PDB file of N, CA and C in Angstrom:
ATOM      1  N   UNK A   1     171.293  25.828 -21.096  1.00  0.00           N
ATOM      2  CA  UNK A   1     171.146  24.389 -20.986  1.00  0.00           C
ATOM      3  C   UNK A   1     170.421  23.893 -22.237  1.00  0.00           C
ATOM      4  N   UNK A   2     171.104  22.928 -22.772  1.00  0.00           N
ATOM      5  CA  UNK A   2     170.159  22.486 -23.795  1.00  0.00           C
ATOM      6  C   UNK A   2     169.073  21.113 -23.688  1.00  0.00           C
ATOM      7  N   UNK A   3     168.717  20.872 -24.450  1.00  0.00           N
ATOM      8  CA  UNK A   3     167.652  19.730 -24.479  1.00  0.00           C
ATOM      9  C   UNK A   3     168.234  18.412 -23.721  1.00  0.00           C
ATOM     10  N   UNK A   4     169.273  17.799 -24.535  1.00  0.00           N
ATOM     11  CA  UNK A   4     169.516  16.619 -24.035  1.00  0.00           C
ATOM     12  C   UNK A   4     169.876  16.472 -22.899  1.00  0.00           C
ATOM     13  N   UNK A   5     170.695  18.077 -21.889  1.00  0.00           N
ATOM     14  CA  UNK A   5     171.212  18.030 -20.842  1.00  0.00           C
ATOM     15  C   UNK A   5     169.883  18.174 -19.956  1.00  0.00           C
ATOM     16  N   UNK A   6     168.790  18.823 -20.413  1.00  0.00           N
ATOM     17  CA  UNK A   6     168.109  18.675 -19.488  1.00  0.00           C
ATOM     18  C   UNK A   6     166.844  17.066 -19.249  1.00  0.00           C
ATOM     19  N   UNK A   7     167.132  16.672 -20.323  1.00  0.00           N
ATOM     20  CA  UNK A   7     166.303  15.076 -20.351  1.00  0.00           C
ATOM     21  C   UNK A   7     167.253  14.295 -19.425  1.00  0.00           C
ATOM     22  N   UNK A   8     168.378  14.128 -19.406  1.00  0.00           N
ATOM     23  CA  UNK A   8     169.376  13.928 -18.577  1.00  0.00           C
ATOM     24  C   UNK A   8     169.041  14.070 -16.979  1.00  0.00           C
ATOM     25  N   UNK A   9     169.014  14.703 -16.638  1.00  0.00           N
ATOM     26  CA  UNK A   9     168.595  15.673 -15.454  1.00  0.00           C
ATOM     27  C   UNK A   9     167.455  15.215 -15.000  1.00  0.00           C
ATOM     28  N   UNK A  10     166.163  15.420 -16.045  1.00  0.00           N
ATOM     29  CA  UNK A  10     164.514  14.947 -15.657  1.00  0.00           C
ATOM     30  C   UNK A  10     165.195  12.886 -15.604  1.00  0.00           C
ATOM     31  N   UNK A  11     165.946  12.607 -16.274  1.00  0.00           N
ATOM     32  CA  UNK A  11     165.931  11.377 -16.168  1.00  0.00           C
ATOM     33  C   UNK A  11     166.784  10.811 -14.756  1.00  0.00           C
ATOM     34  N   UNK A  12     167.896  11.440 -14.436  1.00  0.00           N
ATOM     35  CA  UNK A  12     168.215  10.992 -12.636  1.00  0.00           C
ATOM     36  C   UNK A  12     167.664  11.586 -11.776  1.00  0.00           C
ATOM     37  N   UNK A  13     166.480  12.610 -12.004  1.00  0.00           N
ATOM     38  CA  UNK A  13     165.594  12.362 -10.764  1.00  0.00           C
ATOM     39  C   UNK A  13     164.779  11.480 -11.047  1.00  0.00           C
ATOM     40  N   UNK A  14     164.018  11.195 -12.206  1.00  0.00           N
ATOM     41  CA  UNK A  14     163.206   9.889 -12.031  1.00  0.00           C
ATOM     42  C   UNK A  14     164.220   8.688 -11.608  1.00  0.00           C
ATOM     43  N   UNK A  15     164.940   8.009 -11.813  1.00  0.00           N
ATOM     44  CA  UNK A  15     165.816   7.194 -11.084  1.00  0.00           C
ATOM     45  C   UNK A  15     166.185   7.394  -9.588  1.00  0.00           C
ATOM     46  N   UNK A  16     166.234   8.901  -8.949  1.00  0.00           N
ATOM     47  CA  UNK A  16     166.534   9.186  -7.169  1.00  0.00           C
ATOM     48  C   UNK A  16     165.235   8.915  -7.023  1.00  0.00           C
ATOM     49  N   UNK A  17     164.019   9.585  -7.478  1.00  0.00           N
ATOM     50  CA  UNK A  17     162.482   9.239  -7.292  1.00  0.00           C
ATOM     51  C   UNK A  17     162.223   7.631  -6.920  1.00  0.00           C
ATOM     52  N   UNK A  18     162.406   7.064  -7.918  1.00  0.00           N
ATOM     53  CA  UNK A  18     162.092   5.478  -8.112  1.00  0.00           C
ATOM     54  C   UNK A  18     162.915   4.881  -7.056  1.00  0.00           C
ATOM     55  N   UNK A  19     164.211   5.187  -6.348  1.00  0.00           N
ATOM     56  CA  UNK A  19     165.239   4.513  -5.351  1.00  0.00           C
ATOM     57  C   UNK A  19     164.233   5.013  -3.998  1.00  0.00           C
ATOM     58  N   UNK A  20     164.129   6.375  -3.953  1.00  0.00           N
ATOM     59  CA  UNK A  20     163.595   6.605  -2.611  1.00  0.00           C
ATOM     60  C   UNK A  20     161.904   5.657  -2.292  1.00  0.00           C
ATOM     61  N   UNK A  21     161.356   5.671  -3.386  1.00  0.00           N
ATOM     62  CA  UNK A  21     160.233   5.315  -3.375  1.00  0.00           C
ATOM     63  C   UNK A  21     160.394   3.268  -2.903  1.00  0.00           C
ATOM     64  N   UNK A  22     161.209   3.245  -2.964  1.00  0.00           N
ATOM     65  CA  UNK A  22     161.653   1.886  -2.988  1.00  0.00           C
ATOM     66  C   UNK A  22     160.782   0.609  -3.693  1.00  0.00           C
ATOM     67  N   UNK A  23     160.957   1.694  -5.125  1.00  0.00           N
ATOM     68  CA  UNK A  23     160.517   0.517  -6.393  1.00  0.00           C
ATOM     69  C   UNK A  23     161.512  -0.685  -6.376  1.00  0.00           C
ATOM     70  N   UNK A  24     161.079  -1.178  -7.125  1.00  0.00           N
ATOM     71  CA  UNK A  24     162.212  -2.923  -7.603  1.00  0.00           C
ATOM     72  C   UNK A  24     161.914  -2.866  -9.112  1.00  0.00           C
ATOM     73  N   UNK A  25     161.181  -2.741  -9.861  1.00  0.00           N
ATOM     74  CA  UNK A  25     160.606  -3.410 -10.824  1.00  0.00           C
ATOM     75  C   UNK A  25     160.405  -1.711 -11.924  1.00  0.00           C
ATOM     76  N   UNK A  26     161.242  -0.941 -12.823  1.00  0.00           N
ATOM     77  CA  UNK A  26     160.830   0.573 -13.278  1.00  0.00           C
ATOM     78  C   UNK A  26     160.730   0.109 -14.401  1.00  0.00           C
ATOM     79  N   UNK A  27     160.287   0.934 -15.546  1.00  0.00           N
ATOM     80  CA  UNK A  27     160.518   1.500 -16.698  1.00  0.00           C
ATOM     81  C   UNK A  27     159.899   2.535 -17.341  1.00  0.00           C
ATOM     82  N   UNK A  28     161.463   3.064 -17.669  1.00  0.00           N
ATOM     83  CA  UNK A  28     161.598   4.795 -18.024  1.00  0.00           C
ATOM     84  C   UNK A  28     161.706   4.950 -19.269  1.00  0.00           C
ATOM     85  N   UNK A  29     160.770   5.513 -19.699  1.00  0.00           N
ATOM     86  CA  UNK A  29     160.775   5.998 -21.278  1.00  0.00           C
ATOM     87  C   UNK A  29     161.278   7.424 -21.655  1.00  0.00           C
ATOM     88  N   UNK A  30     161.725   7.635 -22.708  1.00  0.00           N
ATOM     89  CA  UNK A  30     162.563   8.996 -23.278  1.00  0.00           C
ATOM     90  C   UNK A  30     162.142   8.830 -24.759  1.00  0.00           C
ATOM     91  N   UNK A  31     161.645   9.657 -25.144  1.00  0.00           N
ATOM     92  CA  UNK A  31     161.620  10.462 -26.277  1.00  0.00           C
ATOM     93  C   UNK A  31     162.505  11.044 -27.114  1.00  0.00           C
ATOM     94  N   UNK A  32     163.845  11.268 -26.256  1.00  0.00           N
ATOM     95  CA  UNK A  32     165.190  11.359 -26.567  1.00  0.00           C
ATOM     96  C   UNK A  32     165.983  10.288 -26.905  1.00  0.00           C
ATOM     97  N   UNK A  33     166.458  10.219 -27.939  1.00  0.00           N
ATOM     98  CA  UNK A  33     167.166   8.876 -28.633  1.00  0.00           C
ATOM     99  C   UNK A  33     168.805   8.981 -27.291  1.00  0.00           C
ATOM    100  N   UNK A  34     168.959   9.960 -27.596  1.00  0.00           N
ATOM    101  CA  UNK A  34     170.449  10.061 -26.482  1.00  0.00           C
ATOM    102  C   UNK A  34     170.530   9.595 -25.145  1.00  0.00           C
ATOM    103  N   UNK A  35     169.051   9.674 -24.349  1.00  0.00           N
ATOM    104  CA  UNK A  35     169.480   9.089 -23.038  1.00  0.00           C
ATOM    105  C   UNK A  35     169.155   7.316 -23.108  1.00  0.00           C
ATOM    106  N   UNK A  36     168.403   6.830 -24.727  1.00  0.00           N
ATOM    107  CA  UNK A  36     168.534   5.591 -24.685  1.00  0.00           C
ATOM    108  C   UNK A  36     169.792   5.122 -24.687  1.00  0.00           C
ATOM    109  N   UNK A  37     170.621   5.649 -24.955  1.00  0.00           N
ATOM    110  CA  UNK A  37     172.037   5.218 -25.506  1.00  0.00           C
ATOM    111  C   UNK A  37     173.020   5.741 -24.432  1.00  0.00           C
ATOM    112  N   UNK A  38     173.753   4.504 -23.696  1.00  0.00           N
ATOM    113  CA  UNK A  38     174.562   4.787 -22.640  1.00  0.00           C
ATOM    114  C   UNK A  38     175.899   5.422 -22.619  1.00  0.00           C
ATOM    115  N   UNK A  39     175.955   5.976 -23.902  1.00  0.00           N
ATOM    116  CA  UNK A  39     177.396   6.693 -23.904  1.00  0.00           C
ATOM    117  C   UNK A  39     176.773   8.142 -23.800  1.00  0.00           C
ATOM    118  N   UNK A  40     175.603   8.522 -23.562  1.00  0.00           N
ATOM    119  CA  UNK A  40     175.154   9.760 -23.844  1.00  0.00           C
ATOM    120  C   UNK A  40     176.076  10.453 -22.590  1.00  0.00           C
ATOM    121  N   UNK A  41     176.351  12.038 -22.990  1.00  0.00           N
ATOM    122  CA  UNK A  41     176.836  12.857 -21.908  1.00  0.00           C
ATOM    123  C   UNK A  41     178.232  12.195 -20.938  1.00  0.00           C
ATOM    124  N   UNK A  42     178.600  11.172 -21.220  1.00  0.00           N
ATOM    125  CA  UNK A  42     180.178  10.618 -20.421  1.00  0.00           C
ATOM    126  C   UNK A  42     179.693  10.151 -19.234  1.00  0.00           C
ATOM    127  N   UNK A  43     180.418  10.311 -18.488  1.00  0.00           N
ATOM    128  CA  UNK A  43     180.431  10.434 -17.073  1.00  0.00           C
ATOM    129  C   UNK A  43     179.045  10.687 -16.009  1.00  0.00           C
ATOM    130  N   UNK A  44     178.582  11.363 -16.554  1.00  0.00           N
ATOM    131  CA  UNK A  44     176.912  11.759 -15.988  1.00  0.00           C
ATOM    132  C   UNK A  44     176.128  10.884 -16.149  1.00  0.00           C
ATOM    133  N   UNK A  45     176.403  10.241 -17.551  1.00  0.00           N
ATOM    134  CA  UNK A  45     175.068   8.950 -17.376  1.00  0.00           C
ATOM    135  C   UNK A  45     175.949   7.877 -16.783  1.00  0.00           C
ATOM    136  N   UNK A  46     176.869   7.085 -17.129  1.00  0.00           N
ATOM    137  CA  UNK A  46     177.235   6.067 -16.377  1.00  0.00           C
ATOM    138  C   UNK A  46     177.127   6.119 -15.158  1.00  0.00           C
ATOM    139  N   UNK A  47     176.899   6.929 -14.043  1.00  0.00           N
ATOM    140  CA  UNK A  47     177.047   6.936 -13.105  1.00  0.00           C
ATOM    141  C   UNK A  47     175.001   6.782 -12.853  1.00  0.00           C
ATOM    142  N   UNK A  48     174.331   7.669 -13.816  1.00  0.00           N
ATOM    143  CA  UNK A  48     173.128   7.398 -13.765  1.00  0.00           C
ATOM    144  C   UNK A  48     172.830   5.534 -13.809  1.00  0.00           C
ATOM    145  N   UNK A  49     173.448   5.064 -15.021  1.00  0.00           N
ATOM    146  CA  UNK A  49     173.268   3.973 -15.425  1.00  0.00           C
ATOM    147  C   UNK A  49     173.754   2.977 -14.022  1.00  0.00           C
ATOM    148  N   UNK A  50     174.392   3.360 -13.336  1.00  0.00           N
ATOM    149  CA  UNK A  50     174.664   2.128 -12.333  1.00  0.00           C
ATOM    150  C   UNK A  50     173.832   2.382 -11.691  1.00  0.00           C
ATOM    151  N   UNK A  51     173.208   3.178 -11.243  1.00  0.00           N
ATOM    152  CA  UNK A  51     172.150   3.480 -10.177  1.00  0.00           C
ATOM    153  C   UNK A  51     170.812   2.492 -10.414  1.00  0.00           C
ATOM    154  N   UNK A  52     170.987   2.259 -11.988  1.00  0.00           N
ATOM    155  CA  UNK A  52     169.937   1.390 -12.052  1.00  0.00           C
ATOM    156  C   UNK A  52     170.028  -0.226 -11.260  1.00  0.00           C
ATOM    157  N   UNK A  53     171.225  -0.410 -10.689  1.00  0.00           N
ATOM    158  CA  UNK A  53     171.306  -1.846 -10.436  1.00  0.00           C
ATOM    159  C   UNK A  53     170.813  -2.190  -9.255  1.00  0.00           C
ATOM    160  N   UNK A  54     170.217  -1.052  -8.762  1.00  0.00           N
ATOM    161  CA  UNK A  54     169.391  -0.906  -7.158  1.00  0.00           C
ATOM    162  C   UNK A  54     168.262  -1.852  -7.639  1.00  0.00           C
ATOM    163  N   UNK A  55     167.174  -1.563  -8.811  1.00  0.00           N
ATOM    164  CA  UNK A  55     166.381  -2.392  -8.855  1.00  0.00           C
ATOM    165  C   UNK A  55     166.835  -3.607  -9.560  1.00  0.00           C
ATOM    166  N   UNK A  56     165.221  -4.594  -9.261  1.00  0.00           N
ATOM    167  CA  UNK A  56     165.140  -5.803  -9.579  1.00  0.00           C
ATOM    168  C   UNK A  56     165.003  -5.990 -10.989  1.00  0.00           C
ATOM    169  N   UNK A  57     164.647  -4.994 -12.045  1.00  0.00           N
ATOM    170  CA  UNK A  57     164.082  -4.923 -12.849  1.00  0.00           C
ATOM    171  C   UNK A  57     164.506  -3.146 -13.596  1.00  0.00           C
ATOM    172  N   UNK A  58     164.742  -2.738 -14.435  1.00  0.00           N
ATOM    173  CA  UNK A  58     165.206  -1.687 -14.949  1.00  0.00           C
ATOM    174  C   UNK A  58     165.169  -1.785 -16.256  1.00  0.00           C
ATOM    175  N   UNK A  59     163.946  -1.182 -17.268  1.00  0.00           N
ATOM    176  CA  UNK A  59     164.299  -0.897 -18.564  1.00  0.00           C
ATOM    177  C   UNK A  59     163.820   0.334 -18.688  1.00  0.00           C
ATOM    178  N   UNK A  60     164.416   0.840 -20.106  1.00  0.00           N
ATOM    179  CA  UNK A  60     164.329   2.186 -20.761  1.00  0.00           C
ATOM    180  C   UNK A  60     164.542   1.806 -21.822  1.00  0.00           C
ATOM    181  N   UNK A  61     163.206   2.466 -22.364  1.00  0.00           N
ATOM    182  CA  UNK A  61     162.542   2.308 -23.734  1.00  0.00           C
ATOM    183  C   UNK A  61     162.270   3.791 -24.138  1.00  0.00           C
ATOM    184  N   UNK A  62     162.890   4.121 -25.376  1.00  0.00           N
ATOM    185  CA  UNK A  62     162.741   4.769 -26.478  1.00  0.00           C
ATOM    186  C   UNK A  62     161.110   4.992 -26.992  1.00  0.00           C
ATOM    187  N   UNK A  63     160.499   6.073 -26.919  1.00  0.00           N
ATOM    188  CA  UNK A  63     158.953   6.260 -26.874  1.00  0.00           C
ATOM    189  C   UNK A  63     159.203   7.214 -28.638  1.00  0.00           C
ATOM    190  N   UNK A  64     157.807   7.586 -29.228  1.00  0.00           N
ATOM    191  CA  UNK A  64     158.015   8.129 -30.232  1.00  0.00           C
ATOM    192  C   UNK A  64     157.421   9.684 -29.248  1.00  0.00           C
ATOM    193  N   UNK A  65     157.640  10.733 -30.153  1.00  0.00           N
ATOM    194  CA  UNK A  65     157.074  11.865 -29.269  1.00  0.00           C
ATOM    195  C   UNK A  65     156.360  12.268 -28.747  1.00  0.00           C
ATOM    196  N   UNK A  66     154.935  11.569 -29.627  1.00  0.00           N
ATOM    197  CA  UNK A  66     153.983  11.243 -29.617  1.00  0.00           C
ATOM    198  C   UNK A  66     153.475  10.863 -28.694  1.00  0.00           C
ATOM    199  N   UNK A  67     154.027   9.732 -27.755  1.00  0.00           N
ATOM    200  CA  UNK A  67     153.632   9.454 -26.746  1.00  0.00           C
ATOM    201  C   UNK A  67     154.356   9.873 -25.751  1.00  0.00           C
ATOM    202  N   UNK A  68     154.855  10.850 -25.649  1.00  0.00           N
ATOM    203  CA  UNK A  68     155.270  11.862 -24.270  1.00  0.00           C
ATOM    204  C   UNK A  68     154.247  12.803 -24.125  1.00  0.00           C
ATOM    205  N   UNK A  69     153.535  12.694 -24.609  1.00  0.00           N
ATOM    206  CA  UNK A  69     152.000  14.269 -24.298  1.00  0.00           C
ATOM    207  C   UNK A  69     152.179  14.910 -23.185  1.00  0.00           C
ATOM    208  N   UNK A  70     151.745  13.793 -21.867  1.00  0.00           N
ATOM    209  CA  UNK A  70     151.444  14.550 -20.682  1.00  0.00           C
ATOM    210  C   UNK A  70     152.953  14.840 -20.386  1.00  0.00           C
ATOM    211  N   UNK A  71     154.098  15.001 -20.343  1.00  0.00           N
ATOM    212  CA  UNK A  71     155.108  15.038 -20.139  1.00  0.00           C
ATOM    213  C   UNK A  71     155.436  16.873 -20.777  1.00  0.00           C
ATOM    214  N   UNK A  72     154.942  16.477 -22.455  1.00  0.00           N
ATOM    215  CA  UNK A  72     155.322  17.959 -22.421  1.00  0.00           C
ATOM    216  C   UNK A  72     154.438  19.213 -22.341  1.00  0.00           C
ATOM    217  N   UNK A  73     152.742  18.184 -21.770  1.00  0.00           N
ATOM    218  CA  UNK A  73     151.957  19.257 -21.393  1.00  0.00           C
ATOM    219  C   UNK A  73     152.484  20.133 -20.465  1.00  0.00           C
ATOM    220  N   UNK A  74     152.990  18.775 -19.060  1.00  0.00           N
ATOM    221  CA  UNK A  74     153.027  19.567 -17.960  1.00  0.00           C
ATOM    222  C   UNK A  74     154.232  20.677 -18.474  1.00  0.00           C
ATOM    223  N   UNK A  75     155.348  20.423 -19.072  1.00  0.00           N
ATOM    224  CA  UNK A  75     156.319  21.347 -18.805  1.00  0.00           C
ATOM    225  C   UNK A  75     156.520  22.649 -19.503  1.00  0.00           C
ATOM    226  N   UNK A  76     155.395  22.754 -20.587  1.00  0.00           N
ATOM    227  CA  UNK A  76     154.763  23.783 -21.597  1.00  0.00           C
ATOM    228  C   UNK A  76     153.951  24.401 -20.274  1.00  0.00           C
ATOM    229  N   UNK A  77     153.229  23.925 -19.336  1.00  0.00           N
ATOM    230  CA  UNK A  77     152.197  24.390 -18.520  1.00  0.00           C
ATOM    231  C   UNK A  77     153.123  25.286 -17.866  1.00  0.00           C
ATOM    232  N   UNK A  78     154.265  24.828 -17.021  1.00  0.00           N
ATOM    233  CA  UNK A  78     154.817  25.673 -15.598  1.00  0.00           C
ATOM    234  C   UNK A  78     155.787  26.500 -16.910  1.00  0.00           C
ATOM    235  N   UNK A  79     156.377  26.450 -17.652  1.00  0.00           N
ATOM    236  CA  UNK A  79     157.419  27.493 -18.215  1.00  0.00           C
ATOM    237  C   UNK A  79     156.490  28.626 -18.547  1.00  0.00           C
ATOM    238  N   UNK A  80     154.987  28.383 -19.305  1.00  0.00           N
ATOM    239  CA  UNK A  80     153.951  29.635 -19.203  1.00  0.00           C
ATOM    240  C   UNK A  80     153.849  30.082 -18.324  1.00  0.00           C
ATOM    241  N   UNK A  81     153.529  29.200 -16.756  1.00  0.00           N
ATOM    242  CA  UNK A  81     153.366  30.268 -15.498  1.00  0.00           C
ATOM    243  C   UNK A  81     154.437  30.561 -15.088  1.00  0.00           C
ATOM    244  N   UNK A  82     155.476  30.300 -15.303  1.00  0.00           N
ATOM    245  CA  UNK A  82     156.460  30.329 -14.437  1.00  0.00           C
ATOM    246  C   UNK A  82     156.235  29.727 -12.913  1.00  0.00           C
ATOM    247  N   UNK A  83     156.329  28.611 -13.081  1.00  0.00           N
ATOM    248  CA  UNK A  83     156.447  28.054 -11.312  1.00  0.00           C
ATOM    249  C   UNK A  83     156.397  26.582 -11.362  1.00  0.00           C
ATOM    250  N   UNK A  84     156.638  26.030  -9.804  1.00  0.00           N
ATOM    251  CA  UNK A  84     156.418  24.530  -9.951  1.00  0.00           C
ATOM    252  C   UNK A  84     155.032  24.256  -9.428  1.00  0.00           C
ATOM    253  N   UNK A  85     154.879  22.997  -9.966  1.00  0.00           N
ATOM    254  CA  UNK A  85     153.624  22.603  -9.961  1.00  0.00           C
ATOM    255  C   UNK A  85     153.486  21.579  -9.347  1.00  0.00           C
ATOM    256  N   UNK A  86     152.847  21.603  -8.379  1.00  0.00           N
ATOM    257  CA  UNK A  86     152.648  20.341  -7.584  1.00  0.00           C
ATOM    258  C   UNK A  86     151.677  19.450  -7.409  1.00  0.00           C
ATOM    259  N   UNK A  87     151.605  18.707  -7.488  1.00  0.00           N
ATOM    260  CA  UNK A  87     150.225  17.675  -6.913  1.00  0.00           C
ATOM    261  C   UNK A  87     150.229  16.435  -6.788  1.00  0.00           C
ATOM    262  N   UNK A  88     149.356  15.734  -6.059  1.00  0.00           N
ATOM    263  CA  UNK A  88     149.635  14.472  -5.674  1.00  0.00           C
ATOM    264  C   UNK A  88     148.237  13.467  -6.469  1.00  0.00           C
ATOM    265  N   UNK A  89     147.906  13.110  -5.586  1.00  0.00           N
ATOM    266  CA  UNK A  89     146.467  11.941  -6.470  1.00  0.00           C
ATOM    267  C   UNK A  89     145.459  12.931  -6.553  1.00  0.00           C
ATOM    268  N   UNK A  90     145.159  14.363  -6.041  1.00  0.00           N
ATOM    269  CA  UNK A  90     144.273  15.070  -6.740  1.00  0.00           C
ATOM    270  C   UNK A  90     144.663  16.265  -7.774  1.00  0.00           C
ATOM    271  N   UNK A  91     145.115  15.341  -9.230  1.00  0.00           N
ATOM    272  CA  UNK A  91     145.819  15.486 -10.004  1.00  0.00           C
ATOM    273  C   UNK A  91     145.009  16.470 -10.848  1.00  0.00           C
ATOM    274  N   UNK A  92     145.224  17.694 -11.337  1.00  0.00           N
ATOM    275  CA  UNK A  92     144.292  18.644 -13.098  1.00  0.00           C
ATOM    276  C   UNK A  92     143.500  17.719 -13.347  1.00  0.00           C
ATOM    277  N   UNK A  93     142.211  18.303 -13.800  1.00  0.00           N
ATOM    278  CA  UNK A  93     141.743  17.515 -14.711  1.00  0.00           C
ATOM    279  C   UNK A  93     142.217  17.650 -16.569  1.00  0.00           C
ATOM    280  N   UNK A  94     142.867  18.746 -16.890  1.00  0.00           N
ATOM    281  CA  UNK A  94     143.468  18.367 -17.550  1.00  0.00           C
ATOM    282  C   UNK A  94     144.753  17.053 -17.827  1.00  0.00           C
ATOM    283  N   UNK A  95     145.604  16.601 -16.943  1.00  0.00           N
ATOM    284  CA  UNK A  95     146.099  15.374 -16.482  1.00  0.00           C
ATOM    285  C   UNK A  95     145.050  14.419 -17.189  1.00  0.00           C
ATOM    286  N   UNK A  96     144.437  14.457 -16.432  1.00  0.00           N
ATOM    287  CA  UNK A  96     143.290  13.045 -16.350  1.00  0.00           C
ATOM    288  C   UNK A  96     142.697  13.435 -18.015  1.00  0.00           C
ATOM    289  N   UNK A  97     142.708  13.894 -18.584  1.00  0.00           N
ATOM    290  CA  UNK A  97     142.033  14.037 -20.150  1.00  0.00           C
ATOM    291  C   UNK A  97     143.518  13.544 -20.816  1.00  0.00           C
ATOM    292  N   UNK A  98     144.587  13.750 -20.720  1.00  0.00           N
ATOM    293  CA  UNK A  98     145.413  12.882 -21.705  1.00  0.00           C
ATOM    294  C   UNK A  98     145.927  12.154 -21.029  1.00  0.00           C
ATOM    295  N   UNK A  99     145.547  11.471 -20.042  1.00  0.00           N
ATOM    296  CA  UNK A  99     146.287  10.167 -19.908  1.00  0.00           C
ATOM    297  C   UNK A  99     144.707   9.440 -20.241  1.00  0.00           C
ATOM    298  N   UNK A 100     143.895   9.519 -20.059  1.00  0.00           N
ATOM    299  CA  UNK A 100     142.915   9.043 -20.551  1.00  0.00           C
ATOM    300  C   UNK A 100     142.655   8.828 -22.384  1.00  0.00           C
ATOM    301  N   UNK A 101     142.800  10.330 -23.009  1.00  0.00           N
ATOM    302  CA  UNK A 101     143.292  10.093 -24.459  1.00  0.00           C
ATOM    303  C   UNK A 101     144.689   9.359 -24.760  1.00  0.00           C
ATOM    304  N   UNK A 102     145.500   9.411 -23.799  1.00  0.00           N
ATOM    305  CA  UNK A 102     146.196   8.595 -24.691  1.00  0.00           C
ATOM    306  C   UNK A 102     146.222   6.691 -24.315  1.00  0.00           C
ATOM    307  N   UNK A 103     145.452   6.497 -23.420  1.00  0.00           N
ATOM    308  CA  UNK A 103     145.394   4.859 -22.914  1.00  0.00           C
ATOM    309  C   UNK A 103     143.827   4.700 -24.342  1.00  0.00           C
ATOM    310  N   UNK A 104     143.359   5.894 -24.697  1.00  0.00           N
ATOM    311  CA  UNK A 104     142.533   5.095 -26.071  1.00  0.00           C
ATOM    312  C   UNK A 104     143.436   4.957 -27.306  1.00  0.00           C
ATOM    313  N   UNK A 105     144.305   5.981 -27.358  1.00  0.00           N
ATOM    314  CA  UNK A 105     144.802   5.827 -28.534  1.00  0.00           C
ATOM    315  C   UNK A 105     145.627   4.863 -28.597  1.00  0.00           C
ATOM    316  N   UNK A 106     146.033   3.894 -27.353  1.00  0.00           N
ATOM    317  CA  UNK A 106     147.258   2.717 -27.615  1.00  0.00           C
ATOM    318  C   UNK A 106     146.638   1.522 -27.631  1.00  0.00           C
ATOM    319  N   UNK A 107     145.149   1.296 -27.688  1.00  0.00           N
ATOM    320  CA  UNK A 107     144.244   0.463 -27.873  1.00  0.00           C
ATOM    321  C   UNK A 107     144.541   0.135 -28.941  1.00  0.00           C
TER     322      UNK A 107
END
């Protein structure tokens, strides 16, 4: 599997996530220039892309890499242990140190 197929993937479960949760109002950022762009992968995203019309509100914004940190902490974290990682609001305190560094650095 390569990269973009799997940003793909992390990106329609955040979209089944956000439907079940019964958001109205999302926005999903990618680091990946390809899932900004709706021709990415054919068939797989358009079908992602309509899903967005559930909400009231739906953008996706293009992030620099930079600001995906906790994103590729966590997934650098479980491919070292091998496993999934779970948690709810009593989140790592590692978590809580870069989302904290990074809400200073966008000051």
């Amino acid at each position: 599997m390569n990269s973009d197929w799997a940003e793909t993937m992390a990106f329609e479960e955040g979209v089944n996530l956000s439907k079940n949760l019964n958001l109205k109002r999302v926005n999903f950022e990618s680091d990946n220039a390809n899932i900004v762009d709706i021709t990415f992968l054919g068939q797989c995203a358009k079908e992602t892309y309509a899903h967005l019309k559930a909400f009231e509100s739906a953008v996706i914004t293009g992030v620099p890499r930079s600001g995906n940190r906790l994103a590729d902490f966590i997934c650098n974290f479980v491919l070292k242990i091998n496993c999934a990682w779970v948690f709810y609001a009593n989140y790592p305190k590692e978590i809580h140190d870069i989302v904290i560094q990074d809400a200073i650095n966008e000051i």
